Amino acid sequence: MNAPLALIDTHAHVQFDAYDKDRAETLMRAHAAGVEAIVLVGTDPTSNSAAIALAERHDWLYASVGIHPHDAANFGPDHHALREQAAHPRVVALGEMGLDYYRMLAPRPAQFAAFEAQLELAAELLLPVVIHARQAADDALAVLTRWAAASPDRTNAAPLGVLHCFEGDLDLALRYVEMGFFISIPGPVTYPNAAERRAVARGLPLEAMVVETDCPYLTPQGHRGQRNEPAYLVETVREIAKLRNEPAEAIAAATTANACRLFALSPADTAGKRAP
Ligand SMILES: [Zn+2]
Ligand SMILES: [Zn+2]
């Protein structure tokens, strides 16, 4: 058997209660499948704390803390709690944050306020941002263009961040890349009818690409209908390789190096020596 591809899942929610019954086994399967690091992304104060707690117990897990647009209405002007969580040594990014007009679980003004406040905090702390933008492409682009322009040193000092589960077309992806963002490709790139996602995976410069599961959501085609988990990331990477007509090893190596750069993970952290 070939050695597994060395991968980094840049966006997973293994701290969610969907894994309460088999979290240790889930992490073992991820590790056995070649996943060498996972960024556990928080969505509210509780899941942020859970992400940090899990990352404290496993040196190959990292946390990102933020307020999801779904929870924006509960995010007051006082963000001391988030600032405190962001200062934790296992925290490598701020988010997920952004705009979601698809489910619209918080009113637009609340979504904007929470998004802008977190961007400001990220600029101050020099942390990369994890962006969730769903059916809000124009507004997200406007906000992030302004923010990137106001952060002239960021692209050199530290990457701006990542558009997670990117859902736009290739033109929009390339605009974000030009601004200094990474684009994250999720499991739905494996769906036969996902023409736009496939076009993005094909046309995106490899140096701007990272991969994610967003588990427990967005299960790749081969496991569709089941709960998603980091071990399935390999299916996404193999599909991207097929679409680009490149070896899966090249996609794995590039996306892993990119994830290290994006979140300032040291390669020693992901040298494949970690046990769950
Ligand atoms: Zn999201
Ligand atoms: Zn997510």
PDB file of C-alpha atoms and ligand atoms in Angstrom:
ATOM      1  CA  MET A   1       0.000   0.000   0.000  1.00  0.00           C
ATOM      2  CA  ASN A   2       1.178   3.517  -0.736  1.00  0.00           C
ATOM      3  CA  ALA A   3       1.981   5.811   2.165  1.00  0.00           C
ATOM      4  CA  PRO A   4      -0.991   8.048   2.916  1.00  0.00           C
ATOM      5  CA  LEU A   5      -0.927  11.603   1.581  1.00  0.00           C
ATOM      6  CA  ALA A   6       0.130  14.131   4.223  1.00  0.00           C
ATOM      7  CA  LEU A   7      -2.807  16.528   4.563  1.00  0.00           C
ATOM      8  CA  ILE A   8      -4.009  19.419   6.687  1.00  0.00           C
ATOM      9  CA  ASP A   9      -7.737  19.862   7.309  1.00  0.00           C
ATOM     10  CA  THR A  10      -7.946  23.659   7.514  1.00  0.00           C
ATOM     11  CA  HIS A  11     -11.560  23.762   8.708  1.00  0.00           C
ATOM     12  CA  ALA A  12     -13.254  21.144  10.871  1.00  0.00           C
ATOM     13  CA  HIS A  13     -15.663  21.105  13.791  1.00  0.00           C
ATOM     14  CA  VAL A  14     -14.573  17.941  15.614  1.00  0.00           C
ATOM     15  CA  GLN A  15     -15.319  19.760  18.883  1.00  0.00           C
ATOM     16  CA  PHE A  16     -19.066  19.721  18.008  1.00  0.00           C
ATOM     17  CA  ASP A  17     -21.326  17.274  19.856  1.00  0.00           C
ATOM     18  CA  ALA A  18     -21.739  15.289  16.620  1.00  0.00           C
ATOM     19  CA  TYR A  19     -18.486  13.579  17.747  1.00  0.00           C
ATOM     20  CA  ASP A  20     -19.231  13.188  21.454  1.00  0.00           C
ATOM     21  CA  LYS A  21     -19.642   9.427  21.098  1.00  0.00           C
ATOM     22  CA  ASP A  22     -16.525   8.707  19.021  1.00  0.00           C
ATOM     23  CA  ARG A  23     -14.232  11.742  19.046  1.00  0.00           C
ATOM     24  CA  ALA A  24     -11.073   9.743  19.888  1.00  0.00           C
ATOM     25  CA  GLU A  25     -11.807   7.214  17.118  1.00  0.00           C
ATOM     26  CA  THR A  26     -12.545  10.040  14.666  1.00  0.00           C
ATOM     27  CA  LEU A  27      -9.151  11.580  15.402  1.00  0.00           C
ATOM     28  CA  MET A  28      -7.433   8.204  15.086  1.00  0.00           C
ATOM     29  CA  ARG A  29      -9.063   7.611  11.695  1.00  0.00           C
ATOM     30  CA  ALA A  30      -7.967  11.091  10.584  1.00  0.00           C
ATOM     31  CA  HIS A  31      -4.415  10.394  11.605  1.00  0.00           C
ATOM     32  CA  ALA A  32      -4.400   6.976   9.932  1.00  0.00           C
ATOM     33  CA  ALA A  33      -5.693   8.626   6.730  1.00  0.00           C
ATOM     34  CA  GLY A  34      -2.694  10.985   6.666  1.00  0.00           C
ATOM     35  CA  VAL A  35      -4.248  14.095   8.222  1.00  0.00           C
ATOM     36  CA  GLU A  36      -1.312  15.636  10.088  1.00  0.00           C
ATOM     37  CA  ALA A  37      -3.001  18.730  11.465  1.00  0.00           C
ATOM     38  CA  ILE A  38      -6.547  19.975  11.897  1.00  0.00           C
ATOM     39  CA  VAL A  39      -7.753  23.521  12.536  1.00  0.00           C
ATOM     40  CA  LEU A  40     -10.824  23.278  14.784  1.00  0.00           C
ATOM     41  CA  VAL A  41     -13.017  26.233  13.956  1.00  0.00           C
ATOM     42  CA  GLY A  42     -15.301  27.765  16.571  1.00  0.00           C
ATOM     43  CA  THR A  43     -18.581  29.483  15.806  1.00  0.00           C
ATOM     44  CA  ASP A  44     -19.674  30.896  19.181  1.00  0.00           C
ATOM     45  CA  PRO A  45     -18.116  31.298  22.651  1.00  0.00           C
ATOM     46  CA  THR A  46     -18.969  27.718  23.661  1.00  0.00           C
ATOM     47  CA  SER A  47     -17.597  26.005  20.562  1.00  0.00           C
ATOM     48  CA  ASN A  48     -14.556  28.307  20.686  1.00  0.00           C
ATOM     49  CA  SER A  49     -13.785  27.071  24.207  1.00  0.00           C
ATOM     50  CA  ALA A  50     -14.333  23.470  23.137  1.00  0.00           C
ATOM     51  CA  ALA A  51     -11.946  23.916  20.185  1.00  0.00           C
ATOM     52  CA  ILE A  52      -9.266  25.369  22.461  1.00  0.00           C
ATOM     53  CA  ALA A  53      -9.732  22.595  25.043  1.00  0.00           C
ATOM     54  CA  LEU A  54      -9.335  19.904  22.384  1.00  0.00           C
ATOM     55  CA  ALA A  55      -6.277  21.624  20.880  1.00  0.00           C
ATOM     56  CA  GLU A  56      -4.725  21.776  24.344  1.00  0.00           C
ATOM     57  CA  ARG A  57      -4.930  17.989  24.584  1.00  0.00           C
ATOM     58  CA  HIS A  58      -3.531  17.134  21.114  1.00  0.00           C
ATOM     59  CA  ASP A  59      -0.468  18.872  19.730  1.00  0.00           C
ATOM     60  CA  TRP A  60      -1.538  18.300  16.090  1.00  0.00           C
ATOM     61  CA  LEU A  61      -4.838  20.128  16.599  1.00  0.00           C
ATOM     62  CA  TYR A  62      -5.197  23.919  16.470  1.00  0.00           C
ATOM     63  CA  ALA A  63      -8.071  26.287  17.180  1.00  0.00           C
ATOM     64  CA  SER A  64      -9.642  29.245  15.419  1.00  0.00           C
ATOM     65  CA  VAL A  65     -12.076  31.348  17.439  1.00  0.00           C
ATOM     66  CA  GLY A  66     -14.879  33.494  16.108  1.00  0.00           C
ATOM     67  CA  ILE A  67     -18.547  34.350  15.929  1.00  0.00           C
ATOM     68  CA  HIS A  68     -20.395  32.791  13.000  1.00  0.00           C
ATOM     69  CA  PRO A  69     -22.846  35.089  11.178  1.00  0.00           C
ATOM     70  CA  HIS A  70     -25.634  32.790  12.445  1.00  0.00           C
ATOM     71  CA  ASP A  71     -24.711  33.879  15.987  1.00  0.00           C
ATOM     72  CA  ALA A  72     -24.037  37.516  15.172  1.00  0.00           C
ATOM     73  CA  ALA A  73     -27.132  38.775  17.010  1.00  0.00           C
ATOM     74  CA  ASN A  74     -25.664  37.534  20.302  1.00  0.00           C
ATOM     75  CA  PHE A  75     -22.367  39.290  19.702  1.00  0.00           C
ATOM     76  CA  GLY A  76     -22.473  42.530  21.642  1.00  0.00           C
ATOM     77  CA  PRO A  77     -20.127  45.490  21.369  1.00  0.00           C
ATOM     78  CA  ASP A  78     -18.190  43.959  24.263  1.00  0.00           C
ATOM     79  CA  HIS A  79     -15.913  41.307  22.769  1.00  0.00           C
ATOM     80  CA  HIS A  80     -13.595  40.791  25.716  1.00  0.00           C
ATOM     81  CA  ALA A  81     -14.350  37.062  25.742  1.00  0.00           C
ATOM     82  CA  LEU A  82     -13.327  36.641  22.115  1.00  0.00           C
ATOM     83  CA  ARG A  83     -10.178  38.716  22.656  1.00  0.00           C
ATOM     84  CA  GLU A  84      -9.263  36.525  25.599  1.00  0.00           C
ATOM     85  CA  GLN A  85      -9.844  33.336  23.622  1.00  0.00           C
ATOM     86  CA  ALA A  86      -7.829  34.723  20.692  1.00  0.00           C
ATOM     87  CA  ALA A  87      -4.806  35.222  22.953  1.00  0.00           C
ATOM     88  CA  HIS A  88      -4.610  31.507  23.778  1.00  0.00           C
ATOM     89  CA  PRO A  89      -1.373  29.937  22.436  1.00  0.00           C
ATOM     90  CA  ARG A  90      -3.272  27.177  20.552  1.00  0.00           C
ATOM     91  CA  VAL A  91      -5.306  29.755  18.595  1.00  0.00           C
ATOM     92  CA  VAL A  92      -3.957  30.301  15.072  1.00  0.00           C
ATOM     93  CA  ALA A  93      -6.751  32.363  13.480  1.00  0.00           C
ATOM     94  CA  LEU A  94      -9.890  34.392  14.045  1.00  0.00           C
ATOM     95  CA  GLY A  95     -13.201  33.066  12.679  1.00  0.00           C
ATOM     96  CA  GLU A  96     -15.323  31.746  11.361  1.00  0.00           C
ATOM     97  CA  MET A  97     -16.832  35.141  10.690  1.00  0.00           C
ATOM     98  CA  GLY A  98     -18.633  36.656   7.750  1.00  0.00           C
ATOM     99  CA  LEU A  99     -22.037  36.998   6.129  1.00  0.00           C
ATOM    100  CA  ASP A 100     -24.701  34.355   5.505  1.00  0.00           C
ATOM    101  CA  TYR A 101     -27.762  35.507   3.555  1.00  0.00           C
ATOM    102  CA  TYR A 102     -28.723  31.929   2.715  1.00  0.00           C
ATOM    103  CA  ARG A 103     -30.017  31.002   6.153  1.00  0.00           C
ATOM    104  CA  MET A 104     -30.172  34.590   7.434  1.00  0.00           C
ATOM    105  CA  LEU A 105     -30.351  33.519  11.065  1.00  0.00           C
ATOM    106  CA  ALA A 106     -29.268  36.988  12.215  1.00  0.00           C
ATOM    107  CA  PRO A 107     -30.376  40.329  10.707  1.00  0.00           C
ATOM    108  CA  ARG A 108     -27.968  41.876   8.206  1.00  0.00           C
ATOM    109  CA  PRO A 109     -26.922  44.833  10.418  1.00  0.00           C
ATOM    110  CA  ALA A 110     -25.966  42.426  13.216  1.00  0.00           C
ATOM    111  CA  GLN A 111     -24.008  40.263  10.775  1.00  0.00           C
ATOM    112  CA  PHE A 112     -22.131  43.316   9.486  1.00  0.00           C
ATOM    113  CA  ALA A 113     -21.363  44.595  12.988  1.00  0.00           C
ATOM    114  CA  ALA A 114     -19.984  41.263  14.181  1.00  0.00           C
ATOM    115  CA  PHE A 115     -17.994  40.775  10.960  1.00  0.00           C
ATOM    116  CA  GLU A 116     -16.412  44.241  11.060  1.00  0.00           C
ATOM    117  CA  ALA A 117     -15.590  44.016  14.759  1.00  0.00           C
ATOM    118  CA  GLN A 118     -13.809  40.692  14.269  1.00  0.00           C
ATOM    119  CA  LEU A 119     -11.874  41.989  11.261  1.00  0.00           C
ATOM    120  CA  GLU A 120     -10.718  44.905  13.368  1.00  0.00           C
ATOM    121  CA  LEU A 121      -9.615  42.557  16.133  1.00  0.00           C
ATOM    122  CA  ALA A 122      -7.764  40.366  13.618  1.00  0.00           C
ATOM    123  CA  ALA A 123      -5.931  43.406  12.248  1.00  0.00           C
ATOM    124  CA  GLU A 124      -4.902  44.394  15.747  1.00  0.00           C
ATOM    125  CA  LEU A 125      -3.765  40.880  16.715  1.00  0.00           C
ATOM    126  CA  LEU A 126      -2.210  40.152  13.270  1.00  0.00           C
ATOM    127  CA  LEU A 127      -4.179  36.911  13.050  1.00  0.00           C
ATOM    128  CA  PRO A 128      -5.418  35.473   9.747  1.00  0.00           C
ATOM    129  CA  VAL A 129      -9.199  35.380   9.319  1.00  0.00           C
ATOM    130  CA  VAL A 130     -11.444  32.435   8.425  1.00  0.00           C
ATOM    131  CA  ILE A 131     -14.263  33.808   6.265  1.00  0.00           C
ATOM    132  CA  HIS A 132     -17.713  32.282   5.845  1.00  0.00           C
ATOM    133  CA  ALA A 133     -19.616  33.966   2.975  1.00  0.00           C
ATOM    134  CA  ARG A 134     -22.816  32.306   1.794  1.00  0.00           C
ATOM    135  CA  GLN A 135     -24.987  33.958  -0.865  1.00  0.00           C
ATOM    136  CA  ALA A 136     -23.393  37.235   0.194  1.00  0.00           C
ATOM    137  CA  ALA A 137     -20.642  37.455  -2.397  1.00  0.00           C
ATOM    138  CA  ASP A 138     -20.939  41.179  -3.226  1.00  0.00           C
ATOM    139  CA  ASP A 139     -21.117  42.416   0.350  1.00  0.00           C
ATOM    140  CA  ALA A 140     -18.345  40.084   1.534  1.00  0.00           C
ATOM    141  CA  LEU A 141     -16.112  41.233  -1.315  1.00  0.00           C
ATOM    142  CA  ALA A 142     -16.775  44.891  -0.507  1.00  0.00           C
ATOM    143  CA  VAL A 143     -16.016  44.470   3.200  1.00  0.00           C
ATOM    144  CA  LEU A 144     -12.888  42.389   2.620  1.00  0.00           C
ATOM    145  CA  THR A 145     -11.568  44.643  -0.141  1.00  0.00           C
ATOM    146  CA  ARG A 146     -11.798  47.618   2.228  1.00  0.00           C
ATOM    147  CA  TRP A 147     -10.200  45.635   5.048  1.00  0.00           C
ATOM    148  CA  ALA A 148      -7.352  44.320   2.883  1.00  0.00           C
ATOM    149  CA  ALA A 149      -6.631  47.816   1.549  1.00  0.00           C
ATOM    150  CA  ALA A 150      -6.431  49.101   5.122  1.00  0.00           C
ATOM    151  CA  SER A 151      -3.943  46.327   6.009  1.00  0.00           C
ATOM    152  CA  PRO A 152      -1.059  47.118   3.631  1.00  0.00           C
ATOM    153  CA  ASP A 153       1.560  45.211   5.631  1.00  0.00           C
ATOM    154  CA  ARG A 154      -0.475  42.116   6.127  1.00  0.00           C
ATOM    155  CA  THR A 155       0.254  40.196   2.943  1.00  0.00           C
ATOM    156  CA  ASN A 156       3.968  40.240   3.710  1.00  0.00           C
ATOM    157  CA  ALA A 157       3.892  40.074   7.488  1.00  0.00           C
ATOM    158  CA  ALA A 158       1.132  37.462   7.723  1.00  0.00           C
ATOM    159  CA  PRO A 159      -1.428  36.158   5.257  1.00  0.00           C
ATOM    160  CA  LEU A 160      -4.825  37.866   5.381  1.00  0.00           C
ATOM    161  CA  GLY A 161      -6.819  34.687   5.712  1.00  0.00           C
ATOM    162  CA  VAL A 162      -8.934  32.179   3.865  1.00  0.00           C
ATOM    163  CA  LEU A 163     -12.300  32.066   2.126  1.00  0.00           C
ATOM    164  CA  HIS A 164     -13.612  28.831   3.600  1.00  0.00           C
ATOM    165  CA  CYS A 165     -15.954  26.609   1.539  1.00  0.00           C
ATOM    166  CA  PHE A 166     -15.519  29.010  -1.317  1.00  0.00           C
ATOM    167  CA  GLU A 167     -18.714  29.038  -3.401  1.00  0.00           C
ATOM    168  CA  GLY A 168     -18.091  31.719  -6.067  1.00  0.00           C
ATOM    169  CA  ASP A 169     -16.757  31.446  -9.601  1.00  0.00           C
ATOM    170  CA  LEU A 170     -13.111  31.404 -10.675  1.00  0.00           C
ATOM    171  CA  ASP A 171     -13.046  35.158 -11.403  1.00  0.00           C
ATOM    172  CA  LEU A 172     -14.071  35.953  -7.845  1.00  0.00           C
ATOM    173  CA  ALA A 173     -11.573  33.429  -6.460  1.00  0.00           C
ATOM    174  CA  LEU A 174      -8.764  35.073  -8.433  1.00  0.00           C
ATOM    175  CA  ARG A 175      -9.743  38.518  -7.124  1.00  0.00           C
ATOM    176  CA  TYR A 176      -9.379  37.245  -3.573  1.00  0.00           C
ATOM    177  CA  VAL A 177      -6.061  35.587  -4.410  1.00  0.00           C
ATOM    178  CA  GLU A 178      -4.778  38.866  -5.814  1.00  0.00           C
ATOM    179  CA  MET A 179      -5.750  40.558  -2.540  1.00  0.00           C
ATOM    180  CA  GLY A 180      -3.693  37.990  -0.610  1.00  0.00           C
ATOM    181  CA  PHE A 181      -6.310  35.474   0.513  1.00  0.00           C
ATOM    182  CA  PHE A 182      -6.218  31.707   0.274  1.00  0.00           C
ATOM    183  CA  ILE A 183      -9.174  29.780  -1.167  1.00  0.00           C
ATOM    184  CA  SER A 184     -10.331  26.615   0.587  1.00  0.00           C
ATOM    185  CA  ILE A 185     -11.836  23.742  -1.416  1.00  0.00           C
ATOM    186  CA  PRO A 186     -14.359  21.549   0.448  1.00  0.00           C
ATOM    187  CA  GLY A 187     -15.908  18.119  -0.195  1.00  0.00           C
ATOM    188  CA  PRO A 188     -18.646  19.256  -2.599  1.00  0.00           C
ATOM    189  CA  VAL A 189     -15.976  19.571  -5.322  1.00  0.00           C
ATOM    190  CA  THR A 190     -16.503  15.783  -5.583  1.00  0.00           C
ATOM    191  CA  TYR A 191     -20.202  16.175  -6.494  1.00  0.00           C
ATOM    192  CA  PRO A 192     -20.852  15.404 -10.172  1.00  0.00           C
ATOM    193  CA  ASN A 193     -23.064  18.493 -10.632  1.00  0.00           C
ATOM    194  CA  ALA A 194     -20.700  20.989  -8.940  1.00  0.00           C
ATOM    195  CA  ALA A 195     -19.491  22.550 -12.186  1.00  0.00           C
ATOM    196  CA  GLU A 196     -18.499  25.908 -10.698  1.00  0.00           C
ATOM    197  CA  ARG A 197     -16.629  24.390  -7.764  1.00  0.00           C
ATOM    198  CA  ARG A 198     -14.807  22.085 -10.162  1.00  0.00           C
ATOM    199  CA  ALA A 199     -13.854  25.018 -12.388  1.00  0.00           C
ATOM    200  CA  VAL A 200     -12.404  26.821  -9.359  1.00  0.00           C
ATOM    201  CA  ALA A 201     -10.421  23.729  -8.298  1.00  0.00           C
ATOM    202  CA  ARG A 202      -9.092  23.427 -11.839  1.00  0.00           C
ATOM    203  CA  GLY A 203      -8.158  27.077 -12.396  1.00  0.00           C
ATOM    204  CA  LEU A 204      -6.951  28.237  -9.003  1.00  0.00           C
ATOM    205  CA  PRO A 205      -3.169  28.747  -8.699  1.00  0.00           C
ATOM    206  CA  LEU A 206      -1.935  25.888  -6.517  1.00  0.00           C
ATOM    207  CA  GLU A 207      -0.041  28.293  -4.261  1.00  0.00           C
ATOM    208  CA  ALA A 208      -3.365  29.831  -3.156  1.00  0.00           C
ATOM    209  CA  MET A 209      -5.236  26.585  -2.436  1.00  0.00           C
ATOM    210  CA  VAL A 210      -5.989  24.872   0.853  1.00  0.00           C
ATOM    211  CA  VAL A 211      -8.460  22.066   1.567  1.00  0.00           C
ATOM    212  CA  GLU A 212     -11.022  21.395   4.282  1.00  0.00           C
ATOM    213  CA  THR A 213     -13.814  19.067   5.340  1.00  0.00           C
ATOM    214  CA  ASP A 214     -16.032  21.536   7.289  1.00  0.00           C
ATOM    215  CA  CYS A 215     -17.078  18.334   9.054  1.00  0.00           C
ATOM    216  CA  PRO A 216     -19.633  17.240  10.245  1.00  0.00           C
ATOM    217  CA  TYR A 217     -21.074  18.990   7.149  1.00  0.00           C
ATOM    218  CA  LEU A 218     -20.366  18.720   3.396  1.00  0.00           C
ATOM    219  CA  THR A 219     -19.514  15.026   3.156  1.00  0.00           C
ATOM    220  CA  PRO A 220     -17.688  14.087  -0.080  1.00  0.00           C
ATOM    221  CA  GLN A 221     -19.473  12.015  -2.716  1.00  0.00           C
ATOM    222  CA  GLY A 222     -18.074   8.620  -1.639  1.00  0.00           C
ATOM    223  CA  HIS A 223     -19.633   8.943   1.843  1.00  0.00           C
ATOM    224  CA  ARG A 224     -22.588  11.152   0.977  1.00  0.00           C
ATOM    225  CA  GLY A 225     -25.478  10.818   3.412  1.00  0.00           C
ATOM    226  CA  GLN A 226     -23.134  10.084   6.340  1.00  0.00           C
ATOM    227  CA  ARG A 227     -21.585  12.436   8.867  1.00  0.00           C
ATOM    228  CA  ASN A 228     -18.392  13.947   7.437  1.00  0.00           C
ATOM    229  CA  GLU A 229     -15.017  13.601   9.225  1.00  0.00           C
ATOM    230  CA  PRO A 230     -11.384  14.633   8.603  1.00  0.00           C
ATOM    231  CA  ALA A 231     -10.376  11.165   7.322  1.00  0.00           C
ATOM    232  CA  TYR A 232     -12.519  11.819   4.223  1.00  0.00           C
ATOM    233  CA  LEU A 233     -10.338  14.796   3.229  1.00  0.00           C
ATOM    234  CA  VAL A 234      -8.236  12.472   1.090  1.00  0.00           C
ATOM    235  CA  GLU A 235     -11.201  11.987  -1.252  1.00  0.00           C
ATOM    236  CA  THR A 236     -11.381  15.739  -1.879  1.00  0.00           C
ATOM    237  CA  VAL A 237      -7.650  15.948  -2.559  1.00  0.00           C
ATOM    238  CA  ARG A 238      -7.753  13.016  -4.996  1.00  0.00           C
ATOM    239  CA  GLU A 239     -10.650  14.629  -6.863  1.00  0.00           C
ATOM    240  CA  ILE A 240      -8.767  17.942  -7.145  1.00  0.00           C
ATOM    241  CA  ALA A 241      -5.751  16.030  -8.485  1.00  0.00           C
ATOM    242  CA  LYS A 242      -7.928  14.321 -11.085  1.00  0.00           C
ATOM    243  CA  LEU A 243      -9.513  17.623 -12.138  1.00  0.00           C
ATOM    244  CA  ARG A 244      -6.111  19.282 -12.528  1.00  0.00           C
ATOM    245  CA  ASN A 245      -4.445  16.240 -14.031  1.00  0.00           C
ATOM    246  CA  GLU A 246      -1.682  16.410 -11.431  1.00  0.00           C
ATOM    247  CA  PRO A 247      -0.413  13.777  -8.955  1.00  0.00           C
ATOM    248  CA  ALA A 248      -2.364  13.694  -5.696  1.00  0.00           C
ATOM    249  CA  GLU A 249       1.014  13.903  -3.904  1.00  0.00           C
ATOM    250  CA  ALA A 250       1.625  17.325  -5.494  1.00  0.00           C
ATOM    251  CA  ILE A 251      -1.793  18.625  -4.405  1.00  0.00           C
ATOM    252  CA  ALA A 252      -1.226  17.270  -0.880  1.00  0.00           C
ATOM    253  CA  ALA A 253       2.259  18.778  -0.590  1.00  0.00           C
ATOM    254  CA  ALA A 254       1.195  22.195  -1.865  1.00  0.00           C
ATOM    255  CA  THR A 255      -1.997  22.497   0.181  1.00  0.00           C
ATOM    256  CA  THR A 256      -0.165  21.343   3.312  1.00  0.00           C
ATOM    257  CA  ALA A 257       2.623  23.881   2.800  1.00  0.00           C
ATOM    258  CA  ASN A 258       0.009  26.583   2.138  1.00  0.00           C
ATOM    259  CA  ALA A 259      -1.899  25.721   5.313  1.00  0.00           C
ATOM    260  CA  CYS A 260       1.355  25.994   7.292  1.00  0.00           C
ATOM    261  CA  ARG A 261       1.959  29.432   5.802  1.00  0.00           C
ATOM    262  CA  LEU A 262      -1.647  30.567   6.278  1.00  0.00           C
ATOM    263  CA  PHE A 263      -1.784  29.647   9.964  1.00  0.00           C
ATOM    264  CA  ALA A 264       1.953  30.014  10.719  1.00  0.00           C
ATOM    265  CA  LEU A 265       2.230  26.348  11.710  1.00  0.00           C
ATOM    266  CA  SER A 266       5.813  25.224  11.931  1.00  0.00           C
ATOM    267  CA  PRO A 267       6.581  22.240   9.674  1.00  0.00           C
ATOM    268  CA  ALA A 268       7.913  20.378  12.727  1.00  0.00           C
ATOM    269  CA  ASP A 269       4.370  20.475  14.101  1.00  0.00           C
ATOM    270  CA  THR A 270       3.173  18.488  11.138  1.00  0.00           C
ATOM    271  CA  ALA A 271       6.092  16.142  10.560  1.00  0.00           C
ATOM    272  CA  GLY A 272       3.877  13.075  10.718  1.00  0.00           C
ATOM    273  CA  LYS A 273       5.141  12.003  14.123  1.00  0.00           C
ATOM    274  CA  ARG A 274       1.997  12.876  15.985  1.00  0.00           C
ATOM    275  CA  ALA A 275      -0.285  10.325  17.524  1.00  0.00           C
ATOM    276  CA  PRO A 276      -3.864  11.286  18.355  1.00  0.00           C
TER     277      PRO A 276
HETATM  278 ZN    ZN B   1     -18.801  28.175   7.429  1.00  0.00          ZN
HETATM  279 ZN    ZN B   2     -17.520  25.710   9.465  1.00  0.00          ZN
END
